[in-house]
Amino acid sequence: MQKLMGRMRAAMEKYNMVEDGDKIAVGVSGGKDSAALLTALAEMRKFYPEKYEIKAITLDMGFGGRPGDFSPIEKLCGELGVEYAIKRTELASIIFNDRKEENPCSLCSKMRRGILHDAAKELGCNKLALGHHMDDAAETFMMNLLCGGNIACFRPVTYMSRKDIYVIRPMVLARESVVSAAVKHRGLPVIKSGCPVDKTGERQKMKDLLYELEKDYAPLREKIIGAMQRKEIDNW
């Protein structure tokens, strides 16, 4: 966890993610990345120069037509001293049953982000922290390049003017392996995703492609991030 917090602090300071008095909503899906983000941000409150508050939000997709069980996350939040809110939705039914989306990930992502932004504002937060790490950024860059012909990626910090909220990604300078090690070391709860297309689609293809390329061109993910920083692509 110490190594993860070190990489997070480097990103938070480099991109000025956190300011004194911030109220930060942490999106907690139940996966390992968001569990690590929540725990690290909670512990960093003790020593980070800028003082901030955090609250945790879980967006329940309603897979299987029933509420999800997020009691392990609720218990973790209690141990960390973090206020926790669950936003129940019927997104799974809308996307898979009503609209029968052939490529559901893009629509799902947009709808989830909109609901999370609203939920964060309802809790009085001015920032929303998401658990994207360096591997996610490299995969997104490759997806935009190979699938869309664009040189682009999500930003470490994004201001959403329509909702008047900042989206921050404190783990963007941490490799997924560092995140996984922190989760394993601390024994953090991980809830298996109920999504029927989990670990499929273009993102998984990019993950597999980068894995193969790194056998000959390591450390490829770091090289991609370094290139984006040197060329200042999307405020990197």
JSON list of C-alpha atoms in Angstrom, two decimals:
[
{"chain": "A", "resi": 1, "resn": "MET", "atom": "CA", "xyz": [0.00, 0.00, 0.00]},
{"chain": "A", "resi": 2, "resn": "GLN", "atom": "CA", "xyz": [2.90, 2.38, 0.71]},
{"chain": "A", "resi": 3, "resn": "LYS", "atom": "CA", "xyz": [4.17, 2.05, -2.87]},
{"chain": "A", "resi": 4, "resn": "LEU", "atom": "CA", "xyz": [0.69, 2.73, -4.25]},
{"chain": "A", "resi": 5, "resn": "MET", "atom": "CA", "xyz": [0.25, 5.79, -2.05]},
{"chain": "A", "resi": 6, "resn": "GLY", "atom": "CA", "xyz": [3.64, 7.05, -3.22]},
{"chain": "A", "resi": 7, "resn": "ARG", "atom": "CA", "xyz": [2.61, 6.83, -6.87]},
{"chain": "A", "resi": 8, "resn": "MET", "atom": "CA", "xyz": [-0.73, 8.43, -6.06]},
{"chain": "A", "resi": 9, "resn": "ARG", "atom": "CA", "xyz": [0.89, 11.31, -4.22]},
{"chain": "A", "resi": 10, "resn": "ALA", "atom": "CA", "xyz": [3.17, 11.90, -7.22]},
{"chain": "A", "resi": 11, "resn": "ALA", "atom": "CA", "xyz": [0.14, 12.10, -9.54]},
{"chain": "A", "resi": 12, "resn": "MET", "atom": "CA", "xyz": [-1.91, 14.23, -7.15]},
{"chain": "A", "resi": 13, "resn": "GLU", "atom": "CA", "xyz": [0.90, 16.76, -6.84]},
{"chain": "A", "resi": 14, "resn": "LYS", "atom": "CA", "xyz": [1.93, 16.73, -10.52]},
{"chain": "A", "resi": 15, "resn": "TYR", "atom": "CA", "xyz": [-1.62, 17.41, -11.73]},
{"chain": "A", "resi": 16, "resn": "ASN", "atom": "CA", "xyz": [-2.82, 19.45, -8.72]},
{"chain": "A", "resi": 17, "resn": "MET", "atom": "CA", "xyz": [-5.67, 17.02, -8.17]},
{"chain": "A", "resi": 18, "resn": "VAL", "atom": "CA", "xyz": [-6.44, 17.86, -4.55]},
{"chain": "A", "resi": 19, "resn": "GLU", "atom": "CA", "xyz": [-6.81, 21.27, -2.95]},
{"chain": "A", "resi": 20, "resn": "ASP", "atom": "CA", "xyz": [-7.35, 22.25, 0.65]},
{"chain": "A", "resi": 21, "resn": "GLY", "atom": "CA", "xyz": [-11.00, 21.81, 1.65]},
{"chain": "A", "resi": 22, "resn": "ASP", "atom": "CA", "xyz": [-11.96, 19.49, -1.21]},
{"chain": "A", "resi": 23, "resn": "LYS", "atom": "CA", "xyz": [-14.85, 17.11, -0.72]},
{"chain": "A", "resi": 24, "resn": "ILE", "atom": "CA", "xyz": [-14.11, 14.08, -2.88]},
{"chain": "A", "resi": 25, "resn": "ALA", "atom": "CA", "xyz": [-16.56, 11.38, -3.86]},
{"chain": "A", "resi": 26, "resn": "VAL", "atom": "CA", "xyz": [-14.82, 8.07, -4.60]},
{"chain": "A", "resi": 27, "resn": "GLY", "atom": "CA", "xyz": [-16.51, 5.84, -7.15]},
{"chain": "A", "resi": 28, "resn": "VAL", "atom": "CA", "xyz": [-16.40, 2.32, -5.68]},
{"chain": "A", "resi": 29, "resn": "SER", "atom": "CA", "xyz": [-17.53, -0.41, -8.06]},
{"chain": "A", "resi": 30, "resn": "GLY", "atom": "CA", "xyz": [-16.53, -3.30, -5.84]},
{"chain": "A", "resi": 31, "resn": "GLY", "atom": "CA", "xyz": [-13.52, -4.18, -8.00]},
{"chain": "A", "resi": 32, "resn": "LYS", "atom": "CA", "xyz": [-9.91, -4.20, -6.83]},
{"chain": "A", "resi": 33, "resn": "ASP", "atom": "CA", "xyz": [-8.98, -0.83, -8.36]},
{"chain": "A", "resi": 34, "resn": "SER", "atom": "CA", "xyz": [-11.66, 1.20, -6.60]},
{"chain": "A", "resi": 35, "resn": "ALA", "atom": "CA", "xyz": [-11.11, -0.66, -3.31]},
{"chain": "A", "resi": 36, "resn": "ALA", "atom": "CA", "xyz": [-7.42, 0.25, -3.44]},
{"chain": "A", "resi": 37, "resn": "LEU", "atom": "CA", "xyz": [-8.19, 3.87, -4.38]},
{"chain": "A", "resi": 38, "resn": "LEU", "atom": "CA", "xyz": [-10.67, 4.26, -1.53]},
{"chain": "A", "resi": 39, "resn": "THR", "atom": "CA", "xyz": [-8.33, 2.77, 1.06]},
{"chain": "A", "resi": 40, "resn": "ALA", "atom": "CA", "xyz": [-5.31, 4.77, -0.07]},
{"chain": "A", "resi": 41, "resn": "LEU", "atom": "CA", "xyz": [-7.19, 8.08, -0.17]},
{"chain": "A", "resi": 42, "resn": "ALA", "atom": "CA", "xyz": [-8.64, 7.38, 3.26]},
{"chain": "A", "resi": 43, "resn": "GLU", "atom": "CA", "xyz": [-5.22, 6.71, 4.75]},
{"chain": "A", "resi": 44, "resn": "MET", "atom": "CA", "xyz": [-3.58, 9.65, 2.97]},
{"chain": "A", "resi": 45, "resn": "ARG", "atom": "CA", "xyz": [-5.91, 12.02, 4.81]},
{"chain": "A", "resi": 46, "resn": "LYS", "atom": "CA", "xyz": [-3.61, 11.57, 7.81]},
{"chain": "A", "resi": 47, "resn": "PHE", "atom": "CA", "xyz": [-0.54, 13.12, 6.18]},
{"chain": "A", "resi": 48, "resn": "TYR", "atom": "CA", "xyz": [-1.36, 14.75, 2.84]},
{"chain": "A", "resi": 49, "resn": "PRO", "atom": "CA", "xyz": [-0.54, 18.52, 2.98]},
{"chain": "A", "resi": 50, "resn": "GLU", "atom": "CA", "xyz": [-3.95, 19.59, 1.62]},
{"chain": "A", "resi": 51, "resn": "LYS", "atom": "CA", "xyz": [-6.80, 18.57, 3.90]},
{"chain": "A", "resi": 52, "resn": "TYR", "atom": "CA", "xyz": [-9.76, 16.90, 2.23]},
{"chain": "A", "resi": 53, "resn": "GLU", "atom": "CA", "xyz": [-12.84, 14.83, 2.96]},
{"chain": "A", "resi": 54, "resn": "ILE", "atom": "CA", "xyz": [-13.93, 11.71, 1.11]},
{"chain": "A", "resi": 55, "resn": "LYS", "atom": "CA", "xyz": [-17.22, 9.92, 0.64]},
{"chain": "A", "resi": 56, "resn": "ALA", "atom": "CA", "xyz": [-17.76, 6.62, -1.17]},
{"chain": "A", "resi": 57, "resn": "ILE", "atom": "CA", "xyz": [-20.41, 5.95, -3.80]},
{"chain": "A", "resi": 58, "resn": "THR", "atom": "CA", "xyz": [-21.35, 2.61, -5.32]},
{"chain": "A", "resi": 59, "resn": "LEU", "atom": "CA", "xyz": [-23.52, 2.51, -8.42]},
{"chain": "A", "resi": 60, "resn": "ASP", "atom": "CA", "xyz": [-25.57, -0.69, -8.35]},
{"chain": "A", "resi": 61, "resn": "MET", "atom": "CA", "xyz": [-26.28, -1.74, -11.93]},
{"chain": "A", "resi": 62, "resn": "GLY", "atom": "CA", "xyz": [-29.04, -4.16, -10.90]},
{"chain": "A", "resi": 63, "resn": "PHE", "atom": "CA", "xyz": [-27.60, -7.24, -12.62]},
{"chain": "A", "resi": 64, "resn": "GLY", "atom": "CA", "xyz": [-29.97, -10.19, -12.49]},
{"chain": "A", "resi": 65, "resn": "GLY", "atom": "CA", "xyz": [-32.87, -7.86, -11.77]},
{"chain": "A", "resi": 66, "resn": "ARG", "atom": "CA", "xyz": [-32.02, -7.64, -8.06]},
{"chain": "A", "resi": 67, "resn": "PRO", "atom": "CA", "xyz": [-30.02, -5.37, -5.75]},
{"chain": "A", "resi": 68, "resn": "GLY", "atom": "CA", "xyz": [-26.34, -6.20, -5.45]},
{"chain": "A", "resi": 69, "resn": "ASP", "atom": "CA", "xyz": [-24.74, -7.16, -2.15]},
{"chain": "A", "resi": 70, "resn": "PHE", "atom": "CA", "xyz": [-22.11, -4.56, -1.29]},
{"chain": "A", "resi": 71, "resn": "SER", "atom": "CA", "xyz": [-21.90, -5.34, 2.41]},
{"chain": "A", "resi": 72, "resn": "PRO", "atom": "CA", "xyz": [-18.11, -6.01, 2.23]},
{"chain": "A", "resi": 73, "resn": "ILE", "atom": "CA", "xyz": [-17.63, -2.47, 0.86]},
{"chain": "A", "resi": 74, "resn": "GLU", "atom": "CA", "xyz": [-19.93, -1.05, 3.52]},
{"chain": "A", "resi": 75, "resn": "LYS", "atom": "CA", "xyz": [-17.85, -2.80, 6.19]},
{"chain": "A", "resi": 76, "resn": "LEU", "atom": "CA", "xyz": [-14.61, -1.44, 4.68]},
{"chain": "A", "resi": 77, "resn": "CYS", "atom": "CA", "xyz": [-16.01, 2.09, 4.68]},
{"chain": "A", "resi": 78, "resn": "GLY", "atom": "CA", "xyz": [-16.94, 1.69, 8.35]},
{"chain": "A", "resi": 79, "resn": "GLU", "atom": "CA", "xyz": [-13.39, 0.62, 9.17]},
{"chain": "A", "resi": 80, "resn": "LEU", "atom": "CA", "xyz": [-11.95, 3.57, 7.22]},
{"chain": "A", "resi": 81, "resn": "GLY", "atom": "CA", "xyz": [-14.36, 6.11, 8.70]},
{"chain": "A", "resi": 82, "resn": "VAL", "atom": "CA", "xyz": [-15.86, 6.99, 5.31]},
{"chain": "A", "resi": 83, "resn": "GLU", "atom": "CA", "xyz": [-19.49, 7.86, 4.63]},
{"chain": "A", "resi": 84, "resn": "TYR", "atom": "CA", "xyz": [-20.95, 5.36, 2.15]},
{"chain": "A", "resi": 85, "resn": "ALA", "atom": "CA", "xyz": [-23.86, 5.64, -0.27]},
{"chain": "A", "resi": 86, "resn": "ILE", "atom": "CA", "xyz": [-25.30, 3.10, -2.70]},
{"chain": "A", "resi": 87, "resn": "LYS", "atom": "CA", "xyz": [-27.15, 4.37, -5.76]},
{"chain": "A", "resi": 88, "resn": "ARG", "atom": "CA", "xyz": [-29.57, 1.70, -6.96]},
{"chain": "A", "resi": 89, "resn": "THR", "atom": "CA", "xyz": [-30.33, 1.71, -10.71]},
{"chain": "A", "resi": 90, "resn": "GLU", "atom": "CA", "xyz": [-31.83, -0.44, -13.45]},
{"chain": "A", "resi": 91, "resn": "LEU", "atom": "CA", "xyz": [-29.02, 0.24, -15.92]},
{"chain": "A", "resi": 92, "resn": "ALA", "atom": "CA", "xyz": [-28.37, -3.45, -16.60]},
{"chain": "A", "resi": 93, "resn": "SER", "atom": "CA", "xyz": [-31.96, -3.99, -17.67]},
{"chain": "A", "resi": 94, "resn": "ILE", "atom": "CA", "xyz": [-32.01, -0.83, -19.80]},
{"chain": "A", "resi": 95, "resn": "ILE", "atom": "CA", "xyz": [-28.79, -1.66, -21.62]},
{"chain": "A", "resi": 96, "resn": "PHE", "atom": "CA", "xyz": [-29.11, -5.42, -22.06]},
{"chain": "A", "resi": 97, "resn": "ASN", "atom": "CA", "xyz": [-32.87, -6.06, -22.06]},
{"chain": "A", "resi": 98, "resn": "ASP", "atom": "CA", "xyz": [-34.55, -2.91, -23.35]},
{"chain": "A", "resi": 99, "resn": "ARG", "atom": "CA", "xyz": [-31.96, -1.57, -25.79]},
{"chain": "A", "resi": 100, "resn": "LYS", "atom": "CA", "xyz": [-30.18, -4.89, -26.44]},
{"chain": "A", "resi": 101, "resn": "GLU", "atom": "CA", "xyz": [-26.93, -3.06, -27.17]},
{"chain": "A", "resi": 102, "resn": "GLU", "atom": "CA", "xyz": [-24.50, -5.01, -29.36]},
{"chain": "A", "resi": 103, "resn": "ASN", "atom": "CA", "xyz": [-21.60, -2.97, -27.97]},
{"chain": "A", "resi": 104, "resn": "PRO", "atom": "CA", "xyz": [-22.86, -2.04, -24.50]},
{"chain": "A", "resi": 105, "resn": "CYS", "atom": "CA", "xyz": [-19.62, -0.82, -22.88]},
{"chain": "A", "resi": 106, "resn": "SER", "atom": "CA", "xyz": [-19.58, 2.69, -24.38]},
{"chain": "A", "resi": 107, "resn": "LEU", "atom": "CA", "xyz": [-23.22, 3.45, -23.53]},
{"chain": "A", "resi": 108, "resn": "CYS", "atom": "CA", "xyz": [-22.86, 1.90, -20.08]},
{"chain": "A", "resi": 109, "resn": "SER", "atom": "CA", "xyz": [-19.80, 4.02, -19.34]},
{"chain": "A", "resi": 110, "resn": "LYS", "atom": "CA", "xyz": [-21.55, 7.24, -20.35]},
{"chain": "A", "resi": 111, "resn": "MET", "atom": "CA", "xyz": [-24.67, 6.48, -18.34]},
{"chain": "A", "resi": 112, "resn": "ARG", "atom": "CA", "xyz": [-22.69, 5.42, -15.26]},
{"chain": "A", "resi": 113, "resn": "ARG", "atom": "CA", "xyz": [-20.57, 8.57, -15.37]},
{"chain": "A", "resi": 114, "resn": "GLY", "atom": "CA", "xyz": [-23.65, 10.79, -15.57]},
{"chain": "A", "resi": 115, "resn": "ILE", "atom": "CA", "xyz": [-25.27, 9.11, -12.58]},
{"chain": "A", "resi": 116, "resn": "LEU", "atom": "CA", "xyz": [-22.03, 9.21, -10.58]},
{"chain": "A", "resi": 117, "resn": "HIS", "atom": "CA", "xyz": [-21.60, 12.92, -11.30]},
{"chain": "A", "resi": 118, "resn": "ASP", "atom": "CA", "xyz": [-25.13, 13.62, -10.04]},
{"chain": "A", "resi": 119, "resn": "ALA", "atom": "CA", "xyz": [-24.66, 11.42, -6.98]},
{"chain": "A", "resi": 120, "resn": "ALA", "atom": "CA", "xyz": [-21.40, 13.16, -6.08]},
{"chain": "A", "resi": 121, "resn": "LYS", "atom": "CA", "xyz": [-23.07, 16.57, -6.30]},
{"chain": "A", "resi": 122, "resn": "GLU", "atom": "CA", "xyz": [-25.96, 15.35, -4.13]},
{"chain": "A", "resi": 123, "resn": "LEU", "atom": "CA", "xyz": [-23.41, 14.44, -1.45]},
{"chain": "A", "resi": 124, "resn": "GLY", "atom": "CA", "xyz": [-21.97, 17.95, -1.58]},
{"chain": "A", "resi": 125, "resn": "CYS", "atom": "CA", "xyz": [-18.73, 16.91, -3.29]},
{"chain": "A", "resi": 126, "resn": "ASN", "atom": "CA", "xyz": [-16.81, 19.07, -5.73]},
{"chain": "A", "resi": 127, "resn": "LYS", "atom": "CA", "xyz": [-14.63, 16.26, -7.08]},
{"chain": "A", "resi": 128, "resn": "LEU", "atom": "CA", "xyz": [-15.12, 12.65, -8.13]},
{"chain": "A", "resi": 129, "resn": "ALA", "atom": "CA", "xyz": [-12.18, 10.23, -7.91]},
{"chain": "A", "resi": 130, "resn": "LEU", "atom": "CA", "xyz": [-12.08, 7.23, -10.24]},
{"chain": "A", "resi": 131, "resn": "GLY", "atom": "CA", "xyz": [-9.82, 4.18, -10.04]},
{"chain": "A", "resi": 132, "resn": "HIS", "atom": "CA", "xyz": [-8.12, 4.27, -13.44]},
{"chain": "A", "resi": 133, "resn": "HIS", "atom": "CA", "xyz": [-4.44, 3.31, -13.32]},
{"chain": "A", "resi": 134, "resn": "MET", "atom": "CA", "xyz": [-1.54, 3.48, -15.78]},
{"chain": "A", "resi": 135, "resn": "ASP", "atom": "CA", "xyz": [-2.51, 0.26, -17.56]},
{"chain": "A", "resi": 136, "resn": "ASP", "atom": "CA", "xyz": [-6.02, 1.65, -18.17]},
{"chain": "A", "resi": 137, "resn": "ALA", "atom": "CA", "xyz": [-4.53, 4.82, -19.65]},
{"chain": "A", "resi": 138, "resn": "ALA", "atom": "CA", "xyz": [-2.23, 2.89, -22.00]},
{"chain": "A", "resi": 139, "resn": "GLU", "atom": "CA", "xyz": [-5.12, 0.67, -23.10]},
{"chain": "A", "resi": 140, "resn": "THR", "atom": "CA", "xyz": [-7.35, 3.69, -23.74]},
{"chain": "A", "resi": 141, "resn": "PHE", "atom": "CA", "xyz": [-4.60, 5.33, -25.79]},
{"chain": "A", "resi": 142, "resn": "MET", "atom": "CA", "xyz": [-4.24, 2.19, -27.92]},
{"chain": "A", "resi": 143, "resn": "MET", "atom": "CA", "xyz": [-7.99, 1.81, -28.35]},
{"chain": "A", "resi": 144, "resn": "ASN", "atom": "CA", "xyz": [-8.28, 5.39, -29.59]},
{"chain": "A", "resi": 145, "resn": "LEU", "atom": "CA", "xyz": [-5.33, 4.90, -31.95]},
{"chain": "A", "resi": 146, "resn": "LEU", "atom": "CA", "xyz": [-6.22, 1.49, -33.41]},
{"chain": "A", "resi": 147, "resn": "CYS", "atom": "CA", "xyz": [-10.02, 1.69, -33.34]},
{"chain": "A", "resi": 148, "resn": "GLY", "atom": "CA", "xyz": [-10.65, 5.40, -33.91]},
{"chain": "A", "resi": 149, "resn": "GLY", "atom": "CA", "xyz": [-7.50, 6.69, -35.55]},
{"chain": "A", "resi": 150, "resn": "ASN", "atom": "CA", "xyz": [-7.05, 9.31, -32.81]},
{"chain": "A", "resi": 151, "resn": "ILE", "atom": "CA", "xyz": [-4.14, 10.24, -30.56]},
{"chain": "A", "resi": 152, "resn": "ALA", "atom": "CA", "xyz": [-6.10, 10.66, -27.33]},
{"chain": "A", "resi": 153, "resn": "CYS", "atom": "CA", "xyz": [-6.68, 9.41, -23.80]},
{"chain": "A", "resi": 154, "resn": "PHE", "atom": "CA", "xyz": [-8.73, 10.33, -20.76]},
{"chain": "A", "resi": 155, "resn": "ARG", "atom": "CA", "xyz": [-7.28, 13.20, -18.73]},
{"chain": "A", "resi": 156, "resn": "PRO", "atom": "CA", "xyz": [-5.77, 12.92, -15.25]},
{"chain": "A", "resi": 157, "resn": "VAL", "atom": "CA", "xyz": [-8.05, 15.84, -14.28]},
{"chain": "A", "resi": 158, "resn": "THR", "atom": "CA", "xyz": [-11.21, 16.79, -16.16]},
{"chain": "A", "resi": 159, "resn": "TYR", "atom": "CA", "xyz": [-13.61, 19.62, -15.40]},
{"chain": "A", "resi": 160, "resn": "MET", "atom": "CA", "xyz": [-17.20, 18.71, -16.27]},
{"chain": "A", "resi": 161, "resn": "SER", "atom": "CA", "xyz": [-18.72, 22.15, -16.87]},
{"chain": "A", "resi": 162, "resn": "ARG", "atom": "CA", "xyz": [-22.30, 20.89, -17.23]},
{"chain": "A", "resi": 163, "resn": "LYS", "atom": "CA", "xyz": [-22.18, 19.33, -13.77]},
{"chain": "A", "resi": 164, "resn": "ASP", "atom": "CA", "xyz": [-19.64, 21.75, -12.26]},
{"chain": "A", "resi": 165, "resn": "ILE", "atom": "CA", "xyz": [-17.49, 18.93, -10.92]},
{"chain": "A", "resi": 166, "resn": "TYR", "atom": "CA", "xyz": [-13.90, 17.79, -11.39]},
{"chain": "A", "resi": 167, "resn": "VAL", "atom": "CA", "xyz": [-13.09, 14.17, -12.21]},
{"chain": "A", "resi": 168, "resn": "ILE", "atom": "CA", "xyz": [-9.69, 13.11, -10.88]},
{"chain": "A", "resi": 169, "resn": "ARG", "atom": "CA", "xyz": [-7.74, 9.88, -11.38]},
{"chain": "A", "resi": 170, "resn": "PRO", "atom": "CA", "xyz": [-5.14, 9.65, -8.60]},
{"chain": "A", "resi": 171, "resn": "MET", "atom": "CA", "xyz": [-3.78, 6.22, -9.65]},
{"chain": "A", "resi": 172, "resn": "VAL", "atom": "CA", "xyz": [-2.77, 7.14, -13.23]},
{"chain": "A", "resi": 173, "resn": "LEU", "atom": "CA", "xyz": [0.94, 6.85, -12.44]},
{"chain": "A", "resi": 174, "resn": "ALA", "atom": "CA", "xyz": [0.59, 3.44, -10.78]},
{"chain": "A", "resi": 175, "resn": "ARG", "atom": "CA", "xyz": [0.84, 0.16, -12.67]},
{"chain": "A", "resi": 176, "resn": "GLU", "atom": "CA", "xyz": [-1.97, -2.34, -12.25]},
{"chain": "A", "resi": 177, "resn": "SER", "atom": "CA", "xyz": [0.49, -4.74, -10.64]},
{"chain": "A", "resi": 178, "resn": "VAL", "atom": "CA", "xyz": [1.12, -2.20, -7.86]},
{"chain": "A", "resi": 179, "resn": "VAL", "atom": "CA", "xyz": [-2.62, -1.83, -7.31]},
{"chain": "A", "resi": 180, "resn": "SER", "atom": "CA", "xyz": [-3.13, -5.61, -7.21]},
{"chain": "A", "resi": 181, "resn": "ALA", "atom": "CA", "xyz": [-0.27, -6.04, -4.74]},
{"chain": "A", "resi": 182, "resn": "ALA", "atom": "CA", "xyz": [-1.78, -3.42, -2.42]},
{"chain": "A", "resi": 183, "resn": "VAL", "atom": "CA", "xyz": [-5.18, -5.14, -2.50]},
{"chain": "A", "resi": 184, "resn": "LYS", "atom": "CA", "xyz": [-3.62, -8.53, -1.78]},
{"chain": "A", "resi": 185, "resn": "HIS", "atom": "CA", "xyz": [-1.38, -7.22, 1.00]},
{"chain": "A", "resi": 186, "resn": "ARG", "atom": "CA", "xyz": [-4.24, -5.46, 2.79]},
{"chain": "A", "resi": 187, "resn": "GLY", "atom": "CA", "xyz": [-6.80, -8.20, 2.13]},
{"chain": "A", "resi": 188, "resn": "LEU", "atom": "CA", "xyz": [-9.26, -5.72, 0.67]},
{"chain": "A", "resi": 189, "resn": "PRO", "atom": "CA", "xyz": [-12.71, -6.97, -0.36]},
{"chain": "A", "resi": 190, "resn": "VAL", "atom": "CA", "xyz": [-13.29, -7.53, -4.08]},
{"chain": "A", "resi": 191, "resn": "ILE", "atom": "CA", "xyz": [-16.78, -8.18, -5.44]},
{"chain": "A", "resi": 192, "resn": "LYS", "atom": "CA", "xyz": [-16.98, -10.11, -8.69]},
{"chain": "A", "resi": 193, "resn": "SER", "atom": "CA", "xyz": [-18.65, -8.16, -11.47]},
{"chain": "A", "resi": 194, "resn": "GLY", "atom": "CA", "xyz": [-22.06, -9.40, -12.59]},
{"chain": "A", "resi": 195, "resn": "CYS", "atom": "CA", "xyz": [-21.64, -7.89, -16.06]},
{"chain": "A", "resi": 196, "resn": "PRO", "atom": "CA", "xyz": [-22.19, -10.52, -18.80]},
{"chain": "A", "resi": 197, "resn": "VAL", "atom": "CA", "xyz": [-19.52, -8.92, -21.01]},
{"chain": "A", "resi": 198, "resn": "ASP", "atom": "CA", "xyz": [-16.91, -8.42, -18.30]},
{"chain": "A", "resi": 199, "resn": "LYS", "atom": "CA", "xyz": [-13.34, -9.01, -19.55]},
{"chain": "A", "resi": 200, "resn": "THR", "atom": "CA", "xyz": [-14.45, -9.11, -23.18]},
{"chain": "A", "resi": 201, "resn": "GLY", "atom": "CA", "xyz": [-14.51, -6.57, -26.01]},
{"chain": "A", "resi": 202, "resn": "GLU", "atom": "CA", "xyz": [-11.94, -4.08, -27.27]},
{"chain": "A", "resi": 203, "resn": "ARG", "atom": "CA", "xyz": [-10.45, -3.19, -23.89]},
{"chain": "A", "resi": 204, "resn": "GLN", "atom": "CA", "xyz": [-9.57, -6.79, -23.15]},
{"chain": "A", "resi": 205, "resn": "LYS", "atom": "CA", "xyz": [-8.08, -7.08, -26.64]},
{"chain": "A", "resi": 206, "resn": "MET", "atom": "CA", "xyz": [-5.89, -4.06, -25.95]},
{"chain": "A", "resi": 207, "resn": "LYS", "atom": "CA", "xyz": [-4.83, -5.50, -22.60]},
{"chain": "A", "resi": 208, "resn": "ASP", "atom": "CA", "xyz": [-3.84, -8.77, -24.28]},
{"chain": "A", "resi": 209, "resn": "LEU", "atom": "CA", "xyz": [-2.09, -6.92, -27.13]},
{"chain": "A", "resi": 210, "resn": "LEU", "atom": "CA", "xyz": [-0.02, -4.77, -24.76]},
{"chain": "A", "resi": 211, "resn": "TYR", "atom": "CA", "xyz": [0.90, -7.87, -22.77]},
{"chain": "A", "resi": 212, "resn": "GLU", "atom": "CA", "xyz": [2.28, -9.51, -25.91]},
{"chain": "A", "resi": 213, "resn": "LEU", "atom": "CA", "xyz": [4.07, -6.37, -27.13]},
{"chain": "A", "resi": 214, "resn": "GLU", "atom": "CA", "xyz": [5.71, -5.82, -23.76]},
{"chain": "A", "resi": 215, "resn": "LYS", "atom": "CA", "xyz": [7.54, -9.11, -24.14]},
{"chain": "A", "resi": 216, "resn": "ASP", "atom": "CA", "xyz": [9.72, -7.35, -26.73]},
{"chain": "A", "resi": 217, "resn": "TYR", "atom": "CA", "xyz": [9.20, -3.64, -25.95]},
{"chain": "A", "resi": 218, "resn": "ALA", "atom": "CA", "xyz": [9.03, -3.39, -22.16]},
{"chain": "A", "resi": 219, "resn": "PRO", "atom": "CA", "xyz": [8.19, -1.20, -20.37]},
{"chain": "A", "resi": 220, "resn": "LEU", "atom": "CA", "xyz": [5.68, -0.30, -23.11]},
{"chain": "A", "resi": 221, "resn": "ARG", "atom": "CA", "xyz": [2.99, 1.14, -20.87]},
{"chain": "A", "resi": 222, "resn": "GLU", "atom": "CA", "xyz": [5.45, 3.51, -19.25]},
{"chain": "A", "resi": 223, "resn": "LYS", "atom": "CA", "xyz": [6.70, 4.50, -22.71]},
{"chain": "A", "resi": 224, "resn": "ILE", "atom": "CA", "xyz": [3.15, 5.35, -23.83]},
{"chain": "A", "resi": 225, "resn": "ILE", "atom": "CA", "xyz": [2.53, 7.46, -20.75]},
{"chain": "A", "resi": 226, "resn": "GLY", "atom": "CA", "xyz": [5.92, 9.15, -21.12]},
{"chain": "A", "resi": 227, "resn": "ALA", "atom": "CA", "xyz": [5.16, 10.02, -24.74]},
{"chain": "A", "resi": 228, "resn": "MET", "atom": "CA", "xyz": [1.81, 11.54, -23.78]},
{"chain": "A", "resi": 229, "resn": "GLN", "atom": "CA", "xyz": [3.50, 13.61, -21.08]},
{"chain": "A", "resi": 230, "resn": "ARG", "atom": "CA", "xyz": [6.28, 14.88, -23.35]},
{"chain": "A", "resi": 231, "resn": "LYS", "atom": "CA", "xyz": [3.79, 15.90, -26.05]},
{"chain": "A", "resi": 232, "resn": "GLU", "atom": "CA", "xyz": [1.28, 17.12, -23.45]},
{"chain": "A", "resi": 233, "resn": "ILE", "atom": "CA", "xyz": [-1.52, 15.07, -24.98]},
{"chain": "A", "resi": 234, "resn": "ASP", "atom": "CA", "xyz": [-4.85, 15.66, -23.21]},
{"chain": "A", "resi": 235, "resn": "ASN", "atom": "CA", "xyz": [-3.15, 17.56, -20.38]},
{"chain": "A", "resi": 236, "resn": "TRP", "atom": "CA", "xyz": [-0.84, 14.68, -19.48]}
]
